[in-house]
PDB file of C-alpha atoms and ligand atoms in Angstrom:
ATOM      1  CA  MET F 242     -21.275  14.390  -1.739  1.00 83.00           C
ATOM      2  CA  PRO F 243     -18.589  16.633  -0.173  1.00 90.00           C
ATOM      3  CA  LYS F 244     -15.767  14.901   1.698  1.00 96.00           C
ATOM      4  CA  VAL F 245     -16.572  14.337   5.377  1.00 98.00           C
ATOM      5  CA  THR F 246     -14.415  16.473   7.662  1.00 98.00           C
ATOM      6  CA  ILE F 247     -13.789  16.732  11.409  1.00 98.00           C
ATOM      7  CA  PRO F 248     -15.825  19.959  11.778  1.00 97.00           C
ATOM      8  CA  SER F 249     -18.752  18.352   9.935  1.00 96.00           C
ATOM      9  CA  LEU F 250     -18.566  15.344  12.303  1.00 97.00           C
ATOM     10  CA  ILE F 251     -18.366  17.466  15.456  1.00 95.00           C
ATOM     11  CA  GLU F 252     -21.315  19.515  14.217  1.00 95.00           C
ATOM     12  CA  ARG F 253     -23.447  16.361  14.328  1.00 94.00           C
ATOM     13  CA  LYS F 254     -23.324  16.597  18.139  1.00 93.00           C
ATOM     14  CA  SER F 255     -25.644  19.602  17.926  1.00 92.00           C
ATOM     15  CA  THR F 256     -27.557  18.863  14.722  1.00 95.00           C
ATOM     16  CA  GLY F 257     -28.497  15.362  15.848  1.00 93.00           C
ATOM     17  CA  GLU F 258     -27.854  13.874  12.389  1.00 96.00           C
ATOM     18  CA  ALA F 259     -26.509  10.383  13.100  1.00 98.00           C
ATOM     19  CA  ILE F 260     -22.937   9.508  12.145  1.00 98.00           C
ATOM     20  CA  VAL F 261     -22.705   6.204  10.269  1.00 98.00           C
ATOM     21  CA  MET F 262     -19.410   4.355  10.547  1.00 98.00           C
ATOM     22  CA  VAL F 263     -18.598   0.920   9.182  1.00 98.00           C
ATOM     23  CA  THR F 264     -15.398  -1.094   9.027  1.00 98.00           C
ATOM     24  CA  ALA F 265     -13.700  -2.071   5.771  1.00 98.00           C
ATOM     25  CA  TYR F 266     -10.559  -4.071   5.081  1.00 98.00           C
ATOM     26  CA  ASP F 267     -10.228  -4.142   1.287  1.00 98.00           C
ATOM     27  CA  TYR F 268     -11.036  -2.261  -1.928  1.00 98.00           C
ATOM     28  CA  PRO F 269     -14.469  -3.811  -2.635  1.00 98.00           C
ATOM     29  CA  GLY F 270     -15.572  -3.247   0.964  1.00 98.00           C
ATOM     30  CA  ALA F 271     -14.433   0.375   0.753  1.00 98.00           C
ATOM     31  CA  ARG F 272     -16.233   0.905  -2.583  1.00 98.00           C
ATOM     32  CA  ALA F 273     -19.435  -0.561  -1.127  1.00 98.00           C
ATOM     33  CA  ALA F 274     -19.194   1.732   1.925  1.00 98.00           C
ATOM     34  CA  GLU F 275     -18.551   4.702  -0.350  1.00 98.00           C
ATOM     35  CA  ARG F 276     -21.543   3.886  -2.555  1.00 97.00           C
ATOM     36  CA  ALA F 277     -23.782   3.355   0.477  1.00 98.00           C
ATOM     37  CA  GLY F 278     -22.930   6.885   1.593  1.00 97.00           C
ATOM     38  CA  VAL F 279     -21.505   6.213   5.058  1.00 98.00           C
ATOM     39  CA  ASP F 280     -19.779   9.064   6.926  1.00 98.00           C
ATOM     40  CA  MET F 281     -16.768   7.226   8.341  1.00 98.00           C
ATOM     41  CA  VAL F 282     -14.878   4.091   7.367  1.00 98.00           C
ATOM     42  CA  LEU F 283     -12.781   2.324   9.987  1.00 98.00           C
ATOM     43  CA  VAL F 284      -9.972  -0.021   9.053  1.00 98.00           C
ATOM     44  CA  GLY F 285     -10.505  -1.862  12.317  1.00 98.00           C
ATOM     45  CA  ASP F 286      -8.054  -4.296  13.799  1.00 97.00           C
ATOM     46  CA  SER F 287     -11.116  -6.562  13.898  1.00 96.00           C
ATOM     47  CA  GLY F 288      -9.732  -7.355  10.435  1.00 97.00           C
ATOM     48  CA  ALA F 289      -7.212  -9.523  12.303  1.00 96.00           C
ATOM     49  CA  GLN F 290     -10.068 -11.922  12.989  1.00 94.00           C
ATOM     50  CA  VAL F 291     -12.628 -11.365  10.239  1.00 95.00           C
ATOM     51  CA  VAL F 292     -10.262 -11.272   7.263  1.00 96.00           C
ATOM     52  CA  LEU F 293      -6.895 -12.636   8.443  1.00 97.00           C
ATOM     53  CA  GLY F 294      -8.206 -15.449  10.628  1.00 95.00           C
ATOM     54  CA  TYR F 295      -6.213 -14.658  13.775  1.00 95.00           C
ATOM     55  CA  SER F 296      -7.792 -15.641  17.073  1.00 91.00           C
ATOM     56  CA  ALA F 297      -7.401 -12.144  18.585  1.00 92.00           C
ATOM     57  CA  THR F 298      -6.930  -8.574  17.382  1.00 94.00           C
ATOM     58  CA  ALA F 299      -3.698  -8.315  19.369  1.00 93.00           C
ATOM     59  CA  GLU F 300      -1.957 -10.598  16.866  1.00 95.00           C
ATOM     60  CA  VAL F 301      -2.121  -8.317  13.818  1.00 97.00           C
ATOM     61  CA  THR F 302       0.983  -6.289  12.899  1.00 98.00           C
ATOM     62  CA  VAL F 303       1.385  -2.713  11.697  1.00 98.00           C
ATOM     63  CA  ASP F 304       2.485  -3.910   8.254  1.00 98.00           C
ATOM     64  CA  GLU F 305      -0.573  -6.132   7.921  1.00 98.00           C
ATOM     65  CA  MET F 306      -2.879  -3.292   8.979  1.00 98.00           C
ATOM     66  CA  LEU F 307      -1.153  -0.959   6.534  1.00 98.00           C
ATOM     67  CA  MET F 308      -1.784  -3.328   3.655  1.00 98.00           C
ATOM     68  CA  LEU F 309      -5.500  -3.436   4.501  1.00 98.00           C
ATOM     69  CA  ALA F 310      -5.602   0.332   5.033  1.00 98.00           C
ATOM     70  CA  LYS F 311      -3.964   1.118   1.675  1.00 98.00           C
ATOM     71  CA  ALA F 312      -6.557  -0.992  -0.162  1.00 98.00           C
ATOM     72  CA  VAL F 313      -9.377   0.747   1.703  1.00 98.00           C
ATOM     73  CA  ARG F 314      -7.884   4.185   0.970  1.00 98.00           C
ATOM     74  CA  ARG F 315      -7.873   3.372  -2.756  1.00 98.00           C
ATOM     75  CA  GLY F 316     -11.616   2.707  -2.571  1.00 98.00           C
ATOM     76  CA  THR F 317     -12.615   5.619  -0.302  1.00 97.00           C
ATOM     77  CA  ASP F 318     -13.169   9.185  -1.522  1.00 97.00           C
ATOM     78  CA  THR F 319     -15.920  10.811   0.529  1.00 98.00           C
ATOM     79  CA  PRO F 320     -16.025   9.108   3.950  1.00 98.00           C
ATOM     80  CA  PHE F 321     -13.584  10.060   6.710  1.00 98.00           C
ATOM     81  CA  LEU F 322     -10.993   7.280   6.938  1.00 98.00           C
ATOM     82  CA  VAL F 323      -9.882   6.106  10.387  1.00 98.00           C
ATOM     83  CA  CYS F 324      -7.262   3.387  10.917  1.00 98.00           C
ATOM     84  CA  ASP F 325      -6.782   1.343  14.068  1.00 98.00           C
ATOM     85  CA  VAL F 326      -3.229   1.289  15.381  1.00 97.00           C
ATOM     86  CA  PRO F 327      -2.619  -2.293  16.458  1.00 97.00           C
ATOM     87  CA  PHE F 328      -1.568  -3.618  19.832  1.00 95.00           C
ATOM     88  CA  GLY F 329       2.173  -3.284  20.462  1.00 95.00           C
ATOM     89  CA  SER F 330       2.640  -0.309  18.150  1.00 97.00           C
ATOM     90  CA  THR F 331       2.088   2.469  20.714  1.00 96.00           C
ATOM     91  CA  GLU F 332       2.642   0.912  24.132  1.00 94.00           C
ATOM     92  CA  GLN F 333       6.374   1.605  24.532  1.00 96.00           C
ATOM     93  CA  SER F 334       6.457   5.394  24.336  1.00 97.00           C
ATOM     94  CA  ASP F 335       4.833   8.513  22.948  1.00 98.00           C
ATOM     95  CA  ALA F 336       7.561   8.582  20.292  1.00 98.00           C
ATOM     96  CA  GLN F 337       6.668   5.044  19.187  1.00 98.00           C
ATOM     97  CA  ALA F 338       2.979   6.003  19.041  1.00 98.00           C
ATOM     98  CA  VAL F 339       3.685   9.087  16.919  1.00 98.00           C
ATOM     99  CA  ALA F 340       5.935   7.092  14.571  1.00 98.00           C
ATOM    100  CA  THR F 341       3.193   4.477  14.105  1.00 98.00           C
ATOM    101  CA  ALA F 342       0.482   7.081  13.535  1.00 98.00           C
ATOM    102  CA  VAL F 343       2.674   8.882  10.982  1.00 98.00           C
ATOM    103  CA  ARG F 344       3.007   5.616   9.014  1.00 98.00           C
ATOM    104  CA  PHE F 345      -0.774   5.291   8.775  1.00 98.00           C
ATOM    105  CA  VAL F 346      -1.056   8.858   7.467  1.00 98.00           C
ATOM    106  CA  LYS F 347       1.919   8.802   5.070  1.00 98.00           C
ATOM    107  CA  GLU F 348       1.702   5.232   3.771  1.00 98.00           C
ATOM    108  CA  ALA F 349      -2.043   4.575   3.884  1.00 98.00           C
ATOM    109  CA  GLY F 350      -3.521   8.081   3.653  1.00 98.00           C
ATOM    110  CA  ALA F 351      -5.460   7.785   6.937  1.00 98.00           C
ATOM    111  CA  ASP F 352      -7.447  10.867   7.964  1.00 98.00           C
ATOM    112  CA  ALA F 353      -7.155   9.834  11.633  1.00 98.00           C
ATOM    113  CA  VAL F 354      -5.990   6.962  13.811  1.00 98.00           C
ATOM    114  CA  LYS F 355      -7.920   5.158  16.538  1.00 98.00           C
ATOM    115  CA  LEU F 356      -6.346   4.190  19.845  1.00 98.00           C
ATOM    116  CA  GLU F 357      -7.882   1.846  22.389  1.00 96.00           C
ATOM    117  CA  GLY F 358      -7.910   2.689  26.099  1.00 93.00           C
ATOM    118  CA  GLY F 359      -7.962   5.810  28.221  1.00 93.00           C
ATOM    119  CA  GLY F 360      -5.505   5.018  31.010  1.00 94.00           C
ATOM    120  CA  PRO F 361      -2.706   7.485  31.844  1.00 96.00           C
ATOM    121  CA  SER F 362      -0.239   6.140  29.265  1.00 96.00           C
ATOM    122  CA  GLN F 363      -2.858   6.035  26.495  1.00 97.00           C
ATOM    123  CA  LEU F 364      -3.864   9.637  27.256  1.00 97.00           C
ATOM    124  CA  SER F 365      -0.233  10.625  26.899  1.00 98.00           C
ATOM    125  CA  ARG F 366      -0.108   8.815  23.515  1.00 98.00           C
ATOM    126  CA  ILE F 367      -3.271  10.596  22.341  1.00 98.00           C
ATOM    127  CA  SER F 368      -1.801  14.014  23.301  1.00 98.00           C
ATOM    128  CA  ALA F 369       1.475  13.230  21.534  1.00 98.00           C
ATOM    129  CA  ILE F 370      -0.214  12.088  18.308  1.00 98.00           C
ATOM    130  CA  VAL F 371      -2.581  15.079  18.290  1.00 98.00           C
ATOM    131  CA  ALA F 372       0.412  17.384  18.934  1.00 98.00           C
ATOM    132  CA  ALA F 373       2.043  15.835  15.857  1.00 98.00           C
ATOM    133  CA  GLY F 374      -0.956  17.014  13.834  1.00 98.00           C
ATOM    134  CA  ILE F 375      -2.742  13.690  13.476  1.00 98.00           C
ATOM    135  CA  PRO F 376      -6.418  13.525  14.509  1.00 98.00           C
ATOM    136  CA  VAL F 377      -7.273  10.803  17.029  1.00 98.00           C
ATOM    137  CA  VAL F 378     -10.434   8.785  17.669  1.00 98.00           C
ATOM    138  CA  ALA F 379     -10.386   7.297  21.177  1.00 98.00           C
ATOM    139  CA  HIS F 380     -11.962   3.920  22.065  1.00 98.00           C
ATOM    140  CA  VAL F 381     -13.180   3.146  25.595  1.00 97.00           C
ATOM    141  CA  GLY F 382     -15.379   0.567  27.316  1.00 96.00           C
ATOM    142  CA  LEU F 383     -14.605  -2.876  25.946  1.00 95.00           C
ATOM    143  CA  THR F 384     -11.184  -2.578  24.339  1.00 93.00           C
ATOM    144  CA  PRO F 385     -10.532  -5.930  22.610  1.00 89.00           C
ATOM    145  CA  GLN F 386      -6.733  -5.434  22.346  1.00 90.00           C
ATOM    146  CA  THR F 387      -6.483  -5.620  26.150  1.00 87.00           C
ATOM    147  CA  ALA F 388      -9.566  -7.760  26.781  1.00 81.00           C
ATOM    148  CA  THR F 389      -7.597 -10.243  28.898  1.00 82.00           C
ATOM    149  CA  ALA F 390      -6.891  -7.513  31.438  1.00 81.00           C
ATOM    150  CA  LEU F 391     -10.602  -6.614  31.430  1.00 81.00           C
ATOM    151  CA  GLY F 392     -11.601 -10.202  32.236  1.00 78.00           C
ATOM    152  CA  GLY F 393     -12.429 -11.198  28.655  1.00 81.00           C
ATOM    153  CA  LEU F 394     -14.634  -9.889  25.861  1.00 87.00           C
ATOM    154  CA  ARG F 395     -17.401  -8.672  28.146  1.00 89.00           C
ATOM    155  CA  ALA F 396     -19.499  -5.543  28.617  1.00 93.00           C
ATOM    156  CA  GLN F 397     -17.905  -2.786  30.681  1.00 92.00           C
ATOM    157  CA  GLY F 398     -19.446  -0.075  32.865  1.00 93.00           C
ATOM    158  CA  ARG F 399     -21.844  -2.397  34.660  1.00 94.00           C
ATOM    159  CA  THR F 400     -20.425  -1.923  38.156  1.00 95.00           C
ATOM    160  CA  GLU F 401     -19.884   1.385  39.981  1.00 96.00           C
ATOM    161  CA  ALA F 402     -16.117   1.257  39.520  1.00 95.00           C
ATOM    162  CA  SER F 403     -16.318   0.229  35.891  1.00 95.00           C
ATOM    163  CA  ALA F 404     -18.956   2.869  35.006  1.00 97.00           C
ATOM    164  CA  ALA F 405     -16.823   5.565  36.622  1.00 97.00           C
ATOM    165  CA  ARG F 406     -13.767   4.305  34.738  1.00 96.00           C
ATOM    166  CA  VAL F 407     -15.568   4.498  31.362  1.00 97.00           C
ATOM    167  CA  ILE F 408     -16.561   8.131  32.060  1.00 97.00           C
ATOM    168  CA  GLU F 409     -13.102   9.101  33.331  1.00 97.00           C
ATOM    169  CA  GLU F 410     -11.332   7.528  30.371  1.00 97.00           C
ATOM    170  CA  ALA F 411     -13.628   9.148  27.792  1.00 98.00           C
ATOM    171  CA  VAL F 412     -13.344  12.573  29.423  1.00 98.00           C
ATOM    172  CA  GLY F 413      -9.567  12.107  29.645  1.00 98.00           C
ATOM    173  CA  ALA F 414      -9.421  11.198  25.957  1.00 98.00           C
ATOM    174  CA  GLN F 415     -11.391  14.314  25.012  1.00 98.00           C
ATOM    175  CA  ARG F 416      -9.060  16.461  27.164  1.00 98.00           C
ATOM    176  CA  ALA F 417      -6.055  14.817  25.518  1.00 98.00           C
ATOM    177  CA  GLY F 418      -7.396  15.959  22.148  1.00 98.00           C
ATOM    178  CA  ALA F 419      -9.489  13.115  20.717  1.00 98.00           C
ATOM    179  CA  PHE F 420     -12.149  14.580  18.417  1.00 98.00           C
ATOM    180  CA  CYS F 421     -14.453  11.576  18.693  1.00 98.00           C
ATOM    181  CA  VAL F 422     -14.840   8.625  21.068  1.00 98.00           C
ATOM    182  CA  VAL F 423     -15.863   5.073  20.200  1.00 98.00           C
ATOM    183  CA  VAL F 424     -17.654   3.461  23.150  1.00 98.00           C
ATOM    184  CA  GLU F 425     -17.956  -0.326  23.019  1.00 97.00           C
ATOM    185  CA  ALA F 426     -20.186  -2.696  25.020  1.00 96.00           C
ATOM    186  CA  VAL F 427     -21.356  -0.312  27.707  1.00 97.00           C
ATOM    187  CA  PRO F 428     -24.889   0.031  29.206  1.00 97.00           C
ATOM    188  CA  SER F 429     -27.011   2.655  27.434  1.00 98.00           C
ATOM    189  CA  GLU F 430     -27.474   4.571  30.710  1.00 98.00           C
ATOM    190  CA  VAL F 431     -23.714   5.080  31.025  1.00 97.00           C
ATOM    191  CA  THR F 432     -23.529   6.208  27.387  1.00 98.00           C
ATOM    192  CA  ALA F 433     -26.339   8.681  28.095  1.00 97.00           C
ATOM    193  CA  VAL F 434     -24.278  10.218  30.922  1.00 98.00           C
ATOM    194  CA  LEU F 435     -21.290  10.362  28.606  1.00 97.00           C
ATOM    195  CA  ARG F 436     -23.321  12.115  25.893  1.00 96.00           C
ATOM    196  CA  GLU F 437     -24.251  14.851  28.364  1.00 96.00           C
ATOM    197  CA  THR F 438     -20.656  15.152  29.547  1.00 97.00           C
ATOM    198  CA  LEU F 439     -18.607  15.145  26.339  1.00 97.00           C
ATOM    199  CA  ASP F 440     -18.449  17.925  23.747  1.00 96.00           C
ATOM    200  CA  VAL F 441     -17.198  15.531  21.061  1.00 97.00           C
ATOM    201  CA  PRO F 442     -19.418  12.954  19.338  1.00 97.00           C
ATOM    202  CA  ILE F 443     -19.672   9.385  20.599  1.00 98.00           C
ATOM    203  CA  ILE F 444     -19.773   6.483  18.150  1.00 98.00           C
ATOM    204  CA  GLY F 445     -21.405   3.541  19.878  1.00 98.00           C
ATOM    205  CA  ILE F 446     -21.056  -0.186  19.324  1.00 98.00           C
ATOM    206  CA  GLY F 447     -23.138  -2.093  21.834  1.00 97.00           C
ATOM    207  CA  ALA F 448     -23.518   1.178  23.746  1.00 98.00           C
ATOM    208  CA  GLY F 449     -27.113   2.122  22.898  1.00 97.00           C
ATOM    209  CA  PRO F 450     -28.143   5.412  21.297  1.00 97.00           C
ATOM    210  CA  ALA F 451     -25.240   7.769  20.589  1.00 97.00           C
ATOM    211  CA  GLU F 452     -24.288  10.427  18.056  1.00 97.00           C
ATOM    212  CA  GLY F 453     -23.163   7.631  15.758  1.00 98.00           C
ATOM    213  CA  GLN F 454     -22.968   3.860  15.401  1.00 98.00           C
ATOM    214  CA  VAL F 455     -20.295   1.513  14.067  1.00 98.00           C
ATOM    215  CA  LEU F 456     -20.522  -2.160  13.126  1.00 98.00           C
ATOM    216  CA  VAL F 457     -17.984  -4.615  11.788  1.00 97.00           C
ATOM    217  CA  LEU F 458     -18.756  -5.032   8.077  1.00 97.00           C
ATOM    218  CA  HIS F 459     -18.546  -8.824   8.122  1.00 97.00           C
ATOM    219  CA  ASP F 460     -20.959  -8.985  11.080  1.00 96.00           C
ATOM    220  CA  LEU F 461     -23.586  -6.804   9.416  1.00 97.00           C
ATOM    221  CA  LEU F 462     -23.248  -8.626   6.089  1.00 97.00           C
ATOM    222  CA  GLY F 463     -23.749 -12.000   7.740  1.00 95.00           C
ATOM    223  CA  VAL F 464     -20.293 -13.261   6.774  1.00 95.00           C
ATOM    224  CA  THR F 465     -18.984 -13.898  10.300  1.00 88.00           C
ATOM    225  CA  GLU F 466     -19.115 -17.578  11.220  1.00 85.00           C
ATOM    226  CA  GLY F 467     -20.418 -18.685  14.614  1.00 84.00           C
ATOM    227  CA  ARG F 468     -21.566 -16.583  17.527  1.00 84.00           C
ATOM    228  CA  THR F 469     -21.476 -12.804  17.302  1.00 88.00           C
ATOM    229  CA  ALA F 470     -21.743 -10.288  20.126  1.00 90.00           C
ATOM    230  CA  LYS F 471     -25.179  -9.389  21.587  1.00 92.00           C
ATOM    231  CA  PHE F 472     -24.974  -5.944  19.989  1.00 93.00           C
ATOM    232  CA  VAL F 473     -24.558  -7.200  16.416  1.00 95.00           C
ATOM    233  CA  LYS F 474     -27.475  -6.885  14.027  1.00 96.00           C
ATOM    234  CA  THR F 475     -27.111  -8.803  10.786  1.00 95.00           C
ATOM    235  CA  PHE F 476     -28.445  -6.931   7.745  1.00 96.00           C
ATOM    236  CA  GLY F 477     -27.393  -9.370   4.996  1.00 96.00           C
ATOM    237  CA  THR F 478     -26.890 -13.045   4.145  1.00 95.00           C
ATOM    238  CA  ILE F 479     -23.604 -12.764   2.252  1.00 96.00           C
ATOM    239  CA  GLY F 480     -22.018 -15.672   4.130  1.00 95.00           C
ATOM    240  CA  VAL F 481     -24.644 -18.232   3.100  1.00 96.00           C
ATOM    241  CA  ASP F 482     -24.978 -16.626  -0.352  1.00 97.00           C
ATOM    242  CA  THR F 483     -21.216 -17.014  -0.884  1.00 97.00           C
ATOM    243  CA  VAL F 484     -21.224 -20.688   0.095  1.00 97.00           C
ATOM    244  CA  ALA F 485     -24.271 -21.279  -2.143  1.00 98.00           C
ATOM    245  CA  ALA F 486     -22.584 -19.560  -5.107  1.00 98.00           C
ATOM    246  CA  ILE F 487     -19.321 -21.499  -4.725  1.00 98.00           C
ATOM    247  CA  SER F 488     -21.265 -24.761  -4.326  1.00 98.00           C
ATOM    248  CA  ALA F 489     -23.280 -24.038  -7.510  1.00 98.00           C
ATOM    249  CA  TYR F 490     -20.038 -23.291  -9.383  1.00 98.00           C
ATOM    250  CA  ALA F 491     -18.438 -26.506  -8.082  1.00 98.00           C
ATOM    251  CA  ASP F 492     -21.516 -28.533  -9.130  1.00 98.00           C
ATOM    252  CA  GLU F 493     -21.411 -27.121 -12.684  1.00 98.00           C
ATOM    253  CA  VAL F 494     -17.650 -27.707 -13.054  1.00 98.00           C
ATOM    254  CA  ARG F 495     -18.123 -31.291 -11.906  1.00 98.00           C
ATOM    255  CA  SER F 496     -21.110 -31.910 -14.194  1.00 98.00           C
ATOM    256  CA  GLY F 497     -19.496 -30.178 -17.185  1.00 98.00           C
ATOM    257  CA  ALA F 498     -22.297 -27.588 -17.411  1.00 98.00           C
ATOM    258  CA  PHE F 499     -19.713 -24.852 -16.933  1.00 98.00           C
ATOM    259  CA  PRO F 500     -18.085 -23.460 -19.020  1.00 97.00           C
ATOM    260  CA  ALA F 501     -20.960 -23.301 -21.533  1.00 97.00           C
ATOM    261  CA  ALA F 502     -20.576 -22.137 -25.155  1.00 95.00           C
ATOM    262  CA  GLU F 503     -21.110 -18.471 -24.219  1.00 96.00           C
ATOM    263  CA  HIS F 504     -18.105 -18.589 -21.883  1.00 96.00           C
ATOM    264  CA  GLN F 505     -15.750 -19.839 -24.604  1.00 97.00           C
ATOM    265  CA  TYR F 506     -13.685 -18.100 -27.313  1.00 97.00           C
ATOM    266  CA  ALA F 507     -13.848 -19.242 -30.969  1.00 96.00           C
ATOM    267  CA  ALA F 508     -10.879 -19.647 -33.356  1.00 97.00           C
ATOM    268  CA  SER F 509     -10.883 -19.544 -37.170  1.00 98.00           C
ATOM    269  CA  PRO F 510     -10.435 -22.927 -38.995  1.00 98.00           C
ATOM    270  CA  GLU F 511      -6.994 -21.654 -40.113  1.00 98.00           C
ATOM    271  CA  ALA F 512      -5.949 -20.968 -36.527  1.00 98.00           C
ATOM    272  CA  VAL F 513      -7.118 -24.439 -35.487  1.00 98.00           C
ATOM    273  CA  GLU F 514      -5.173 -25.987 -38.380  1.00 98.00           C
ATOM    274  CA  ALA F 515      -2.075 -23.959 -37.364  1.00 98.00           C
ATOM    275  CA  ALA F 516      -2.463 -25.231 -33.815  1.00 97.00           C
ATOM    276  CA  ARG F 517      -2.686 -28.828 -35.103  1.00 98.00           C
ATOM    277  CA  GLY F 518       0.386 -28.317 -37.254  1.00 98.00           C
ATOM    278  CA  ALA F 519       2.327 -26.906 -34.308  1.00 98.00           C
ATOM    279  CA  ALA F 520       1.227 -29.857 -32.166  1.00 97.00           C
ATOM    280  CA  ARG F 521       2.460 -32.366 -34.808  1.00 98.00           C
ATOM    281  CA  ARG F 522       5.835 -30.617 -35.009  1.00 97.00           C
ATOM    282  CA  ALA F 523       6.232 -30.229 -31.231  1.00 95.00           C
TER     283      ALA F 523
HETATM  284  O1  LIG V 739     -11.588  -3.086  15.237  1.00 67.68           O
HETATM  285  C1  LIG V 739     -12.751  -2.690  15.100  1.00 67.68           C
HETATM  286  O2  LIG V 739     -13.465  -3.051  14.168  1.00 67.68           O
HETATM  287  C2  LIG V 739     -13.262  -1.759  16.098  1.00 67.68           C
HETATM  288  C3  LIG V 739     -14.733  -1.486  16.084  1.00 67.68           C
HETATM  289  C4  LIG V 739     -15.458  -2.663  16.596  1.00 67.68           C
HETATM  290  C5  LIG V 739     -15.063  -0.249  16.813  1.00 67.68           C
HETATM  291  O3  LIG V 739     -12.535  -1.277  16.900  1.00 67.68           O
END
């Protein structure tokens, strides 16, 4: 498969061929996404919660995200690789945002960065990063990094003011140079308006039909513990399978069934005798 490029993604807006995006946080996840033939891989700051165990995405640092991103880059050849810039790494100034984005490109080999929010300062950050030659994916609707200010992890665009804000922020992000917009937890009707309005493709998550869809890998695999968002569909049972496999291993270690003969190396009688001799002398 040829490497996915920005023009090939933008083209999907007119061809109607859905864009498939999935998150990944490590080499095996990236290899699996590659082999499954997805179009885009996102090193999401959701990794803060699903792989690093933080209580919120806002807690993860740039260095932590870079370590995840580098592992994903090593496993990704064909899909377009997008990295989330974490909370606190762009808020101070356009210069800080550009410096952070440059790190993701130079150190982790990101094809693009993703920025949450479409308020005036975020639009300025998007313009600055795009002007520096780094492609940007915008993210509007529910933006988990600033969920507290939005009243919690809840759907956006359900009131007149909120629906208008989602549209304004997405249009602003496109004007600022974003080549693609992630829209999270927004009513399908609002997404439909956005699809008619924007020239760039929309990747939805809890936003109904769009040019593309994204899910958090651990959610779709069935690894995430506890309650997941309404928009999550689980396609696998890896979480329970993993617990079952570790439990079976633990049972066999405890019973002595593992390791069996086929898992053991054999030594010649001379080597065993040499080992005994060494033990006597030791
Ligand atoms: O961090 C993430 O995984 C994301 C997706 C949910 C879009 O931003």
